[in-house]
mmCIF file of C-alpha atoms in Angstrom:
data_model
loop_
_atom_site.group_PDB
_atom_site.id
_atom_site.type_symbol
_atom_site.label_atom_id
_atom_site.label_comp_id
_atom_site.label_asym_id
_atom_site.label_seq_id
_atom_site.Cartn_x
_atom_site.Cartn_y
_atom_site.Cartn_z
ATOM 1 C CA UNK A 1 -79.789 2.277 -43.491
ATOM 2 C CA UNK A 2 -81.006 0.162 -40.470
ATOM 3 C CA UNK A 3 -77.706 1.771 -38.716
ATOM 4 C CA UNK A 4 -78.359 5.453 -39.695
ATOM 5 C CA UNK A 5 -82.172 4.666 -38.135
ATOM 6 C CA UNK A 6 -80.623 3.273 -34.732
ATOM 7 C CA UNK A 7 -78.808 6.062 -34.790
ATOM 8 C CA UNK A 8 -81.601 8.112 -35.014
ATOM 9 C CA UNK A 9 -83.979 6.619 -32.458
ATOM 10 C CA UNK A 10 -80.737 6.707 -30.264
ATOM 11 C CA UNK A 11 -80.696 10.273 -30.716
ATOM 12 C CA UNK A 12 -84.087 10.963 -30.271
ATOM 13 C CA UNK A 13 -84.195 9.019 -27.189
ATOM 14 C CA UNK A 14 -81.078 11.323 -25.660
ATOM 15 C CA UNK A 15 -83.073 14.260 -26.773
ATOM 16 C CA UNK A 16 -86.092 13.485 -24.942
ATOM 17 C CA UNK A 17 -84.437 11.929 -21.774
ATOM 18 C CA UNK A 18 -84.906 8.336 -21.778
ATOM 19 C CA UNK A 19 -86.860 7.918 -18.205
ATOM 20 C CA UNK A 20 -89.037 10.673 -19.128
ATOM 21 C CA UNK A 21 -89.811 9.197 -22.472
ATOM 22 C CA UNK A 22 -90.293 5.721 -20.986
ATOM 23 C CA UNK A 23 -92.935 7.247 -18.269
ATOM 24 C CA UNK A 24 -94.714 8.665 -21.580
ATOM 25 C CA UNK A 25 -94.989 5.035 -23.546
ATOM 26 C CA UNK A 26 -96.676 4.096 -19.942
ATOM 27 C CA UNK A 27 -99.451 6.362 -21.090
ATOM 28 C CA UNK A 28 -99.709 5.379 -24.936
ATOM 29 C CA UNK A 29 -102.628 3.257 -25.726
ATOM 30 C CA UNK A 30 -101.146 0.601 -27.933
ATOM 31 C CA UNK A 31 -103.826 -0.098 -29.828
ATOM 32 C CA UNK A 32 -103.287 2.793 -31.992
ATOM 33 C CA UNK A 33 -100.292 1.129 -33.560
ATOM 34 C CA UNK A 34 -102.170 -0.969 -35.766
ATOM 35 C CA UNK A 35 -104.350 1.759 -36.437
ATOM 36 C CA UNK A 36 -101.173 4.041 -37.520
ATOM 37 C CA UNK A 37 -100.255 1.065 -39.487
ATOM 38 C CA UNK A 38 -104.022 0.577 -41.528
ATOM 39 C CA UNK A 39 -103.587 4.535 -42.355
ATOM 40 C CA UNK A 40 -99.957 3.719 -43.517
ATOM 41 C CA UNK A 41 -101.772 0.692 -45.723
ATOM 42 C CA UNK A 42 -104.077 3.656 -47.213
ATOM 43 C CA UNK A 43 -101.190 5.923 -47.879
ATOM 44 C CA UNK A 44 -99.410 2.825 -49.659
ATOM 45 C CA UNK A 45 -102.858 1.942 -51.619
ATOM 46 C CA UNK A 46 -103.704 5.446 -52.706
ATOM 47 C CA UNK A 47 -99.997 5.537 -53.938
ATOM 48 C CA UNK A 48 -99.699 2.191 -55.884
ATOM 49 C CA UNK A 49 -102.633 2.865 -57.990
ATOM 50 C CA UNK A 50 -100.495 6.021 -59.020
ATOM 51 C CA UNK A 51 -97.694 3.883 -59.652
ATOM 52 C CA UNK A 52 -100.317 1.253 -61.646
ATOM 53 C CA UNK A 53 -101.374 4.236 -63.479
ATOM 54 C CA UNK A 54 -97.808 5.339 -64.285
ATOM 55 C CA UNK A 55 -96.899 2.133 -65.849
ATOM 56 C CA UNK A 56 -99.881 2.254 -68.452
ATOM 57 C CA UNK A 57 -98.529 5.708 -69.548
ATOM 58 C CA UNK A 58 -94.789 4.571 -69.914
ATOM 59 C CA UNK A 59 -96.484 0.892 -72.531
ATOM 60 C CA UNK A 60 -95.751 -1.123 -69.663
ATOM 61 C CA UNK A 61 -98.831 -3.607 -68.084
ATOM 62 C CA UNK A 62 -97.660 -5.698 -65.432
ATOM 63 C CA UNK A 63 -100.079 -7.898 -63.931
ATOM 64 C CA UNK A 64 -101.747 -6.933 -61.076
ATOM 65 C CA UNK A 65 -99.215 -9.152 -58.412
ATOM 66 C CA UNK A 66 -96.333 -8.081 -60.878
ATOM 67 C CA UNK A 67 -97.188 -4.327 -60.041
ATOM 68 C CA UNK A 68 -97.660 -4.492 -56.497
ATOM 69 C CA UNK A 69 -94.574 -6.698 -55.768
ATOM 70 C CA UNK A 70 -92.722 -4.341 -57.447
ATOM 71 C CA UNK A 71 -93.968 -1.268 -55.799
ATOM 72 C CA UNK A 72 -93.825 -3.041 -52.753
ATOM 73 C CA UNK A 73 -90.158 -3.717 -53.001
ATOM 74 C CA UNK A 74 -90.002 0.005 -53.394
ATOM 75 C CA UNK A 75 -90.185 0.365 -49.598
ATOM 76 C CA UNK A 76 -86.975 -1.074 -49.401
ATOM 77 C CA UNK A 77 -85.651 1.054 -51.612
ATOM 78 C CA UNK A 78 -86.441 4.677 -50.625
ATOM 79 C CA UNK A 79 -83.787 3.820 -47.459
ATOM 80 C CA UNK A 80 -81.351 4.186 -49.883
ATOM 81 C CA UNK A 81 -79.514 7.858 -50.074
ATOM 82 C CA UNK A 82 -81.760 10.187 -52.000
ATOM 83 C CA UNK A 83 -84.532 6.886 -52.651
ATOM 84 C CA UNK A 84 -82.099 6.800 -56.002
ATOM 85 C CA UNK A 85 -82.631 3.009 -55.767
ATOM 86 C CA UNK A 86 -85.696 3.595 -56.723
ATOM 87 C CA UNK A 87 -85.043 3.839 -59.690
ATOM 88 C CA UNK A 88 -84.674 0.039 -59.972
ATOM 89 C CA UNK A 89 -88.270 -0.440 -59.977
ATOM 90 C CA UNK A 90 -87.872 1.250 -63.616
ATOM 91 C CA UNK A 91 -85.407 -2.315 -64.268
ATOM 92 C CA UNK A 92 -87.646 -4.473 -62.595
ATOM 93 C CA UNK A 93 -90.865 -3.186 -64.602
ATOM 94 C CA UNK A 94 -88.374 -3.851 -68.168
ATOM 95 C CA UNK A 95 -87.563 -7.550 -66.733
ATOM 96 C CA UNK A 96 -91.487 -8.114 -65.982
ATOM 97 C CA UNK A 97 -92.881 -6.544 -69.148
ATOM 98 C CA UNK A 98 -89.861 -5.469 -71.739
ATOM 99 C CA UNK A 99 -91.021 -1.879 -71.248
ATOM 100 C CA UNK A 100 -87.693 -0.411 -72.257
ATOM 101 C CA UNK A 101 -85.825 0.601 -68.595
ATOM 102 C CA UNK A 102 -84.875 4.318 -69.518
ATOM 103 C CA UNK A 103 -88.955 4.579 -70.495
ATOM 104 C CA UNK A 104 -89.767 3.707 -67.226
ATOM 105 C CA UNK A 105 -87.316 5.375 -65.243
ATOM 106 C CA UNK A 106 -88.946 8.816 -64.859
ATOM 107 C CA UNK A 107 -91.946 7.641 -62.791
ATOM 108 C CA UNK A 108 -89.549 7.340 -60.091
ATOM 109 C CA UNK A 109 -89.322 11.476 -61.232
ATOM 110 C CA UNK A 110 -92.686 11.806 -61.500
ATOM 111 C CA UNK A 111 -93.431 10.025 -58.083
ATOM 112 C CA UNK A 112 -90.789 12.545 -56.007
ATOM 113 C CA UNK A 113 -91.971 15.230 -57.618
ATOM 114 C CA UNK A 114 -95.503 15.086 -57.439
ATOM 115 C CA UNK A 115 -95.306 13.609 -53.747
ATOM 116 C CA UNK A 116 -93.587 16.725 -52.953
ATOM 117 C CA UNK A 117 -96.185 19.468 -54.478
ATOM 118 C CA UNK A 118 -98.818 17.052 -52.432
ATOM 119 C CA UNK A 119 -96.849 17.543 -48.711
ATOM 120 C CA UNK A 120 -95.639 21.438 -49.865
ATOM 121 C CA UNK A 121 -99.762 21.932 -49.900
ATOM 122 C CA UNK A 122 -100.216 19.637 -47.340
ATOM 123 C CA UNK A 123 -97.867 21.732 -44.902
ATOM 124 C CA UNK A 124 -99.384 24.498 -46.012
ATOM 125 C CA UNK A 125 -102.680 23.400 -44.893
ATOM 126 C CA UNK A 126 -101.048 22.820 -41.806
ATOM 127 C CA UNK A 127 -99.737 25.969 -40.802
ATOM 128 C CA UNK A 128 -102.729 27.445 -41.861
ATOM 129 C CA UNK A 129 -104.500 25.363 -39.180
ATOM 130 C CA UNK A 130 -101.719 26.574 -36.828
ATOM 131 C CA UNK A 131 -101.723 30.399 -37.921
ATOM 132 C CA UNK A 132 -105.206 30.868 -38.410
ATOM 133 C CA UNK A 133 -104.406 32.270 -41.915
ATOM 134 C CA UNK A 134 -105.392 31.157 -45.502
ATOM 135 C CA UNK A 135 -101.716 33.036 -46.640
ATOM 136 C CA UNK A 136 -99.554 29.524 -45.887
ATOM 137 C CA UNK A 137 -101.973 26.913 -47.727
ATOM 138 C CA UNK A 138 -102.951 30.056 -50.595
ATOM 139 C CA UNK A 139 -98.892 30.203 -51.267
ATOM 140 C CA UNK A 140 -98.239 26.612 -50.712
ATOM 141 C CA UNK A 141 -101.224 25.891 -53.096
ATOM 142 C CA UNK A 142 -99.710 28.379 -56.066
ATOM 143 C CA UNK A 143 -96.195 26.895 -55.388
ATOM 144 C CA UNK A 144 -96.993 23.246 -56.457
ATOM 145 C CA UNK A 145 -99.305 24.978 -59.405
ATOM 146 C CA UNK A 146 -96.341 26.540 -61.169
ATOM 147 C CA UNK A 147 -94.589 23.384 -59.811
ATOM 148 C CA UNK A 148 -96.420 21.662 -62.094
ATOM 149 C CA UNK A 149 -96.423 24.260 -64.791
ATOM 150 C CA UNK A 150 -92.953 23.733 -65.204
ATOM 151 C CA UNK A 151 -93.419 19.610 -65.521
ATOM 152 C CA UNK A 152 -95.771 20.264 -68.015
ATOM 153 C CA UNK A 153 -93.718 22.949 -70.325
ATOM 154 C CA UNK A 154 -91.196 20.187 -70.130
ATOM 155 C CA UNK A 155 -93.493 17.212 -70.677
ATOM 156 C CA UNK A 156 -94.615 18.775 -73.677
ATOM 157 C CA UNK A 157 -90.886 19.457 -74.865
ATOM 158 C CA UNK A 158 -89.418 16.406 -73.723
ATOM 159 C CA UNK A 159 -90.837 14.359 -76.869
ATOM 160 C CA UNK A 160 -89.173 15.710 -79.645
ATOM 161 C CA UNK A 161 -86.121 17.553 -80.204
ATOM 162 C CA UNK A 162 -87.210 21.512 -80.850
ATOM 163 C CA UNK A 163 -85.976 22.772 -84.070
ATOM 164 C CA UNK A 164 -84.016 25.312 -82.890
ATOM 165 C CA UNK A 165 -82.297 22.455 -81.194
ATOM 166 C CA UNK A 166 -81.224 20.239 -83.929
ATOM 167 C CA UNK A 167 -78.288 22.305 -85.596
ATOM 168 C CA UNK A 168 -76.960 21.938 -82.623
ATOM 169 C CA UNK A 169 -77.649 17.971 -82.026
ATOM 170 C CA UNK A 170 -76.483 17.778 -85.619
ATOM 171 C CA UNK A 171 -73.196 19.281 -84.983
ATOM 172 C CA UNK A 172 -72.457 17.411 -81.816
ATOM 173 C CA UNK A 173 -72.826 14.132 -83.739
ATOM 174 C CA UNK A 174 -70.082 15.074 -86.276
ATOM 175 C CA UNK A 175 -67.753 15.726 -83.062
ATOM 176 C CA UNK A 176 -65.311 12.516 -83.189
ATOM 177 C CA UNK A 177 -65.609 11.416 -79.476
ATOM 178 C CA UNK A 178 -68.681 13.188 -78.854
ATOM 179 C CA UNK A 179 -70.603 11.458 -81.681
ATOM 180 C CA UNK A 180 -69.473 8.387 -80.377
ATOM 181 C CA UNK A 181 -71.054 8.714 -76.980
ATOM 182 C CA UNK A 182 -73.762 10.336 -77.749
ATOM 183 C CA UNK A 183 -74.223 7.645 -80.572
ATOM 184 C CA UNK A 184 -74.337 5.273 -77.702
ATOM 185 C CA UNK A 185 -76.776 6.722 -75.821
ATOM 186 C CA UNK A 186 -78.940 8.457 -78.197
ATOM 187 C CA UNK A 187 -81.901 5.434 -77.765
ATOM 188 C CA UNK A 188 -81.443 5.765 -73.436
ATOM 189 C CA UNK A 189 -82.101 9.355 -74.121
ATOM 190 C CA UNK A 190 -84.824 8.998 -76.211
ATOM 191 C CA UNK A 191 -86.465 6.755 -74.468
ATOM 192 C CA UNK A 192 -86.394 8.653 -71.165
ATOM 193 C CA UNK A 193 -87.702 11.891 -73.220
ATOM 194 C CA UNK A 194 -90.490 9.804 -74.310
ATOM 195 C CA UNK A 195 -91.478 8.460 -70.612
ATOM 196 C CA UNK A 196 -91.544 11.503 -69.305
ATOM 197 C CA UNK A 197 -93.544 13.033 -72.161
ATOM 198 C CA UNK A 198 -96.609 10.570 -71.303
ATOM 199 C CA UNK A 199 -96.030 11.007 -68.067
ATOM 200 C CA UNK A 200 -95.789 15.025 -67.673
ATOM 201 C CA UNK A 201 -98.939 16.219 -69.493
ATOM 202 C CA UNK A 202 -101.672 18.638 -67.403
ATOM 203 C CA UNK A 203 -103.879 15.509 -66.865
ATOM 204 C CA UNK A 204 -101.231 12.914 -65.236
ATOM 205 C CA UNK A 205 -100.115 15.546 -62.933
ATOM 206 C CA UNK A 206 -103.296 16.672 -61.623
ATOM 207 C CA UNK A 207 -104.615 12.820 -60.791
ATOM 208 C CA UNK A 208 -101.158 12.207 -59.261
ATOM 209 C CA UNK A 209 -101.082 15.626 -56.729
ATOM 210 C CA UNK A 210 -104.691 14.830 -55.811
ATOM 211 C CA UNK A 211 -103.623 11.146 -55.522
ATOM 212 C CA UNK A 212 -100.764 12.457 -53.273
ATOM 213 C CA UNK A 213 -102.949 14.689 -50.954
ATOM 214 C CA UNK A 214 -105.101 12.171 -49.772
ATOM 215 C CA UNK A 215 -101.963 9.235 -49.240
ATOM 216 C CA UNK A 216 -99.888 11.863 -47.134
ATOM 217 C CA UNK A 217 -102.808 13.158 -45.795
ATOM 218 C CA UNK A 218 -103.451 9.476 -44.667
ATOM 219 C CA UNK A 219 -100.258 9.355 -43.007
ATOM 220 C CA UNK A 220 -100.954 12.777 -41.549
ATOM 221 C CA UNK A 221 -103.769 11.788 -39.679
ATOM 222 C CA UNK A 222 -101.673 8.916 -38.295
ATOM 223 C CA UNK A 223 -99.327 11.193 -36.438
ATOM 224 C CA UNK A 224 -102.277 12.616 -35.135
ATOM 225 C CA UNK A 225 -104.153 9.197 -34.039
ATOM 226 C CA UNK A 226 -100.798 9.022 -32.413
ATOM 227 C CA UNK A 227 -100.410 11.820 -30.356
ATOM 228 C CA UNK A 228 -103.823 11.375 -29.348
ATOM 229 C CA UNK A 229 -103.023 7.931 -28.418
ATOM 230 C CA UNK A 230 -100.709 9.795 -25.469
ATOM 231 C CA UNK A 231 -103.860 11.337 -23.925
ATOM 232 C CA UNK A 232 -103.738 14.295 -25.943
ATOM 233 C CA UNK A 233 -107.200 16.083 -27.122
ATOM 234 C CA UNK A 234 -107.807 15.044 -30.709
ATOM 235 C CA UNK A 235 -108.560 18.587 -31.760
ATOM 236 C CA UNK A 236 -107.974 20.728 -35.020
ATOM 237 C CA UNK A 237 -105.128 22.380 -33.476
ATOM 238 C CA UNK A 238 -103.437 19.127 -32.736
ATOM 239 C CA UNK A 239 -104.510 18.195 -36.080
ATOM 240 C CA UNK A 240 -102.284 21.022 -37.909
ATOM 241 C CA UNK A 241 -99.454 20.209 -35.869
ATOM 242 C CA UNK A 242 -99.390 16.885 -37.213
ATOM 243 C CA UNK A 243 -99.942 17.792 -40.472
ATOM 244 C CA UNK A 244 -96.701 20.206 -40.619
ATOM 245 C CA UNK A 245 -94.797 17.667 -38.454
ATOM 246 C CA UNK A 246 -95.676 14.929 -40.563
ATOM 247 C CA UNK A 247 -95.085 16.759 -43.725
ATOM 248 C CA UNK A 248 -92.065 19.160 -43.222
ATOM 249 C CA UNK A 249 -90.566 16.221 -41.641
ATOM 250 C CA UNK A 250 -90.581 14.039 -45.061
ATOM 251 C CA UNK A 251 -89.829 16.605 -47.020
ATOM 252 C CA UNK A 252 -86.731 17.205 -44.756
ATOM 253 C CA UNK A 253 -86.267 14.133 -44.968
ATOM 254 C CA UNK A 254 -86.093 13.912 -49.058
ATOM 255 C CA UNK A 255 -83.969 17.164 -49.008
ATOM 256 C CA UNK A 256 -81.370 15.494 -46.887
ATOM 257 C CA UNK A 257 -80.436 12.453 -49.362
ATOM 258 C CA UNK A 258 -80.770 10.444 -45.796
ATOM 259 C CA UNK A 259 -81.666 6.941 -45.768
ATOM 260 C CA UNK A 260 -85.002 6.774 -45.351
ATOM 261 C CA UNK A 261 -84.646 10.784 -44.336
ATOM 262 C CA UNK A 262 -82.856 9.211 -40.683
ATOM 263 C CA UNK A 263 -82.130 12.069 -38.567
ATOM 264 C CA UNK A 264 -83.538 15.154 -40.954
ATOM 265 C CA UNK A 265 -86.935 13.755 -40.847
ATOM 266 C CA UNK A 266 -86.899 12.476 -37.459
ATOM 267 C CA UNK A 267 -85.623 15.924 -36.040
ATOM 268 C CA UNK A 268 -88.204 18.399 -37.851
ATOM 269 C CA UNK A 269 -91.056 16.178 -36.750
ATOM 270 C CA UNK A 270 -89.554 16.076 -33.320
ATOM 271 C CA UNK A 271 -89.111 19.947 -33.535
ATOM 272 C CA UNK A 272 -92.648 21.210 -34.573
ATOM 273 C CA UNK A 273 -94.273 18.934 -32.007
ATOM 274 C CA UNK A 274 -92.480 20.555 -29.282
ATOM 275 C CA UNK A 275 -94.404 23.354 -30.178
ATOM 276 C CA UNK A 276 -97.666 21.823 -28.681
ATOM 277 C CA UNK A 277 -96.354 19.048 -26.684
ATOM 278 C CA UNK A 278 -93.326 18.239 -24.307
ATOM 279 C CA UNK A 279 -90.205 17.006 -25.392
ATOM 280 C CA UNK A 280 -90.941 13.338 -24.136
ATOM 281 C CA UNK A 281 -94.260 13.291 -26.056
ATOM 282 C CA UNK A 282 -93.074 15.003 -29.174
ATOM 283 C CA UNK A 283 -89.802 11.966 -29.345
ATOM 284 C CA UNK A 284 -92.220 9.214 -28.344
ATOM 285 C CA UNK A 285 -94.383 10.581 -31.049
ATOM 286 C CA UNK A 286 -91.279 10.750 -33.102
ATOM 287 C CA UNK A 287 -90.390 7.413 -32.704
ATOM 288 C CA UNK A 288 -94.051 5.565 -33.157
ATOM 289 C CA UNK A 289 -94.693 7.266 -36.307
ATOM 290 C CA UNK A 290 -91.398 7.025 -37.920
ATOM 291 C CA UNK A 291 -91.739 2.840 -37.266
ATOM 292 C CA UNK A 292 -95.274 2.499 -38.781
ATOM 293 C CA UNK A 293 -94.475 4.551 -41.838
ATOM 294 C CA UNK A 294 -91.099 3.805 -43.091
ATOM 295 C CA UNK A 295 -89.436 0.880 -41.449
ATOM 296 C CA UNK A 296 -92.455 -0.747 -41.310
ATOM 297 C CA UNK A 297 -92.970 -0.609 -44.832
ATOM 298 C CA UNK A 298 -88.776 -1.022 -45.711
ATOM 299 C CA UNK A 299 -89.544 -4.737 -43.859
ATOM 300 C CA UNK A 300 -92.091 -5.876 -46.274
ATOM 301 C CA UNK A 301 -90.058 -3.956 -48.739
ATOM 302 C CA UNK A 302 -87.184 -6.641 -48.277
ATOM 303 C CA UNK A 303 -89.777 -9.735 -48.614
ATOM 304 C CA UNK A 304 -90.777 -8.064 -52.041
ATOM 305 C CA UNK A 305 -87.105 -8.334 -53.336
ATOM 306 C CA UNK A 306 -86.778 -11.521 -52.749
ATOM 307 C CA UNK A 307 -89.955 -12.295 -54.740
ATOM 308 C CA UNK A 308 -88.546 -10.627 -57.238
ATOM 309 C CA UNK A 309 -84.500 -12.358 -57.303
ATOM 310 C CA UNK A 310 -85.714 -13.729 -60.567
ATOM 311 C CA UNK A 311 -84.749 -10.410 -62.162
ATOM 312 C CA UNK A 312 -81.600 -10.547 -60.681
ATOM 313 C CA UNK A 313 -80.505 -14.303 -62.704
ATOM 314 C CA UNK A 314 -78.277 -14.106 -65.400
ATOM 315 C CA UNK A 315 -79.032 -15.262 -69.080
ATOM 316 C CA UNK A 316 -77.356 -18.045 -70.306
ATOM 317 C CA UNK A 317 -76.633 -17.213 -74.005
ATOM 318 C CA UNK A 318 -78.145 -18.723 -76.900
ATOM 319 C CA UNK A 319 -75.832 -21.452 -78.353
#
């Protein structure tokens, strides 16, 4: 991951011309680096009491330090291809609490997905800024609605087995090697069916895409502290700029499977500023936001883990 990022820095650096974007850091005010940072903070906050909140729907109540160290160590893991380890925050939460694993293991679902109806409105916001047109945010906004439609329609199937179902389940258990399998599995399955039950009704999802407008929003306003930081007017124009940068570069990012979205991410940001800035700006840009919102947080990610190496000990068995 840190490799894929060097080589996306690197690359950003060749786009931009290196001596052009050097004379451009000359005019950042560094101070706005820690303030990038405190917005990241309020993303992170807004998002772990969404993650808190998750874990009381799945049975699982981690202490207050549990939860946090674990969602912490989460930074770490979203520079993994796809964020898929992720999903050992699900393992961690069953080692801190006994919440089954496979119960737990669709908030990781639930976070993706309802981060990504939160940036699809969010960019939609933003090129409505940009256009001067209510059409982007109007279609963004019914996208993430049936979006979330859809999670709930399979929420409120995901529970039980429909009727119409069962013949079928029935006759797959008499199967000889199928049985078997699914035999072994049957209680993973389950319990994933029931996570995502408690965790896909109407109520869940609206807190957590409301939750998820205001972190990335957060974040958004970071790019734009940032740009300003280069000299530039801090006006609403810049301001929907940042917001599709910010936000079409994450969810390139995502769509990728990318380490931490390396190169996807760092490009579309890069990309949409050049439509209000010059290339040197739009890379240093690039480059300061990319470090206070993802590797910052994969660093204190990696201090999490090791809080948590605990988990990782093996059981000695019971004599």
């Amino acid at each position: 991951s840190a490799l894929f990022a060097l080589a996306a820095a690197v690359a950003v650096g060749a786009w931009s011309d290196v001596n052009r974007l050097a004379d451009a850091f000359r005019t950042f005010a560094w101070e706005a680096i820690p303030i990038a940072a405190a917005l990241t903070v309020v993303n992170a906050s807004v998002r772990f009491v969404k993650w808190h909140y998750y874990c009381h729907r799945v049975g699982a109540y981690p202490s207050l330090r549990d939860s946090a160290v674990i969602f912490i160590a989460g930074f770490a893991l979203t520079v993994t291809p796809g964020k898929s380890g992720e999903l050992f925050k699900a393992w961690f939460l069953s080692k801190r609490t006994g919440v089954p694993a496979w119960r737990a293991a669709p908030i990781s679902i639930a976070e993706r997905a309802t981060d990504g109806f939160a940036i699809i409105v969010l960019t939609g916001w933003g090129l409505t800024i940009v256009w001067d047109s209510w059409v982007p945010v109007a279609l963004a906004s019914a996208g993430a609605v049936a979006g979330c439609a859809l999670l709930a329609v399979i929420g409120s199937a995901a529970g039980s087995v429909p009727a119409w179902a069962r013949p079928i389940e029935a006759w797959l258990m008499a199967l000889p090697v199928v049985g078997k399998v699914l035999d072994r599995v049957e209680h993973r399955i389950r319990d994933m069916s029931a996570g995502a039950a408690s965790l896909f009704d109407v109520r869940s999802l609206a807190i957590a895409v409301t939750s998820g407008i205001l972190s990335w929003g957060a974040e958004s306003v970071a790019l734009w502290y940032a740009l300003h930081a280069f000299g530039l007017p801090a006006d609403w124009s810049l301001f929907g700029y940042a917001l599709v940068a910010l936000n079409a570069g994450t969810l390139a990012g995502a769509i990728s499977l990318m380490p931490g979205g390396a190169g996807a991410a760092d490009a579309t940001i890069a990309a949409v500023l050049v439509g209000v800035v010059s290339h040197e700006l739009a890379g240093a840009a690039t480059l300061v936001i990319r470090l206070c919102t993802v590797w910052f947080g994969a660093v204190l990610g990696i201090f999490a883990l090791i809080d948590l190496r605990d988990c990782f000990a093996s059981v000695a068995p019971s004599k």
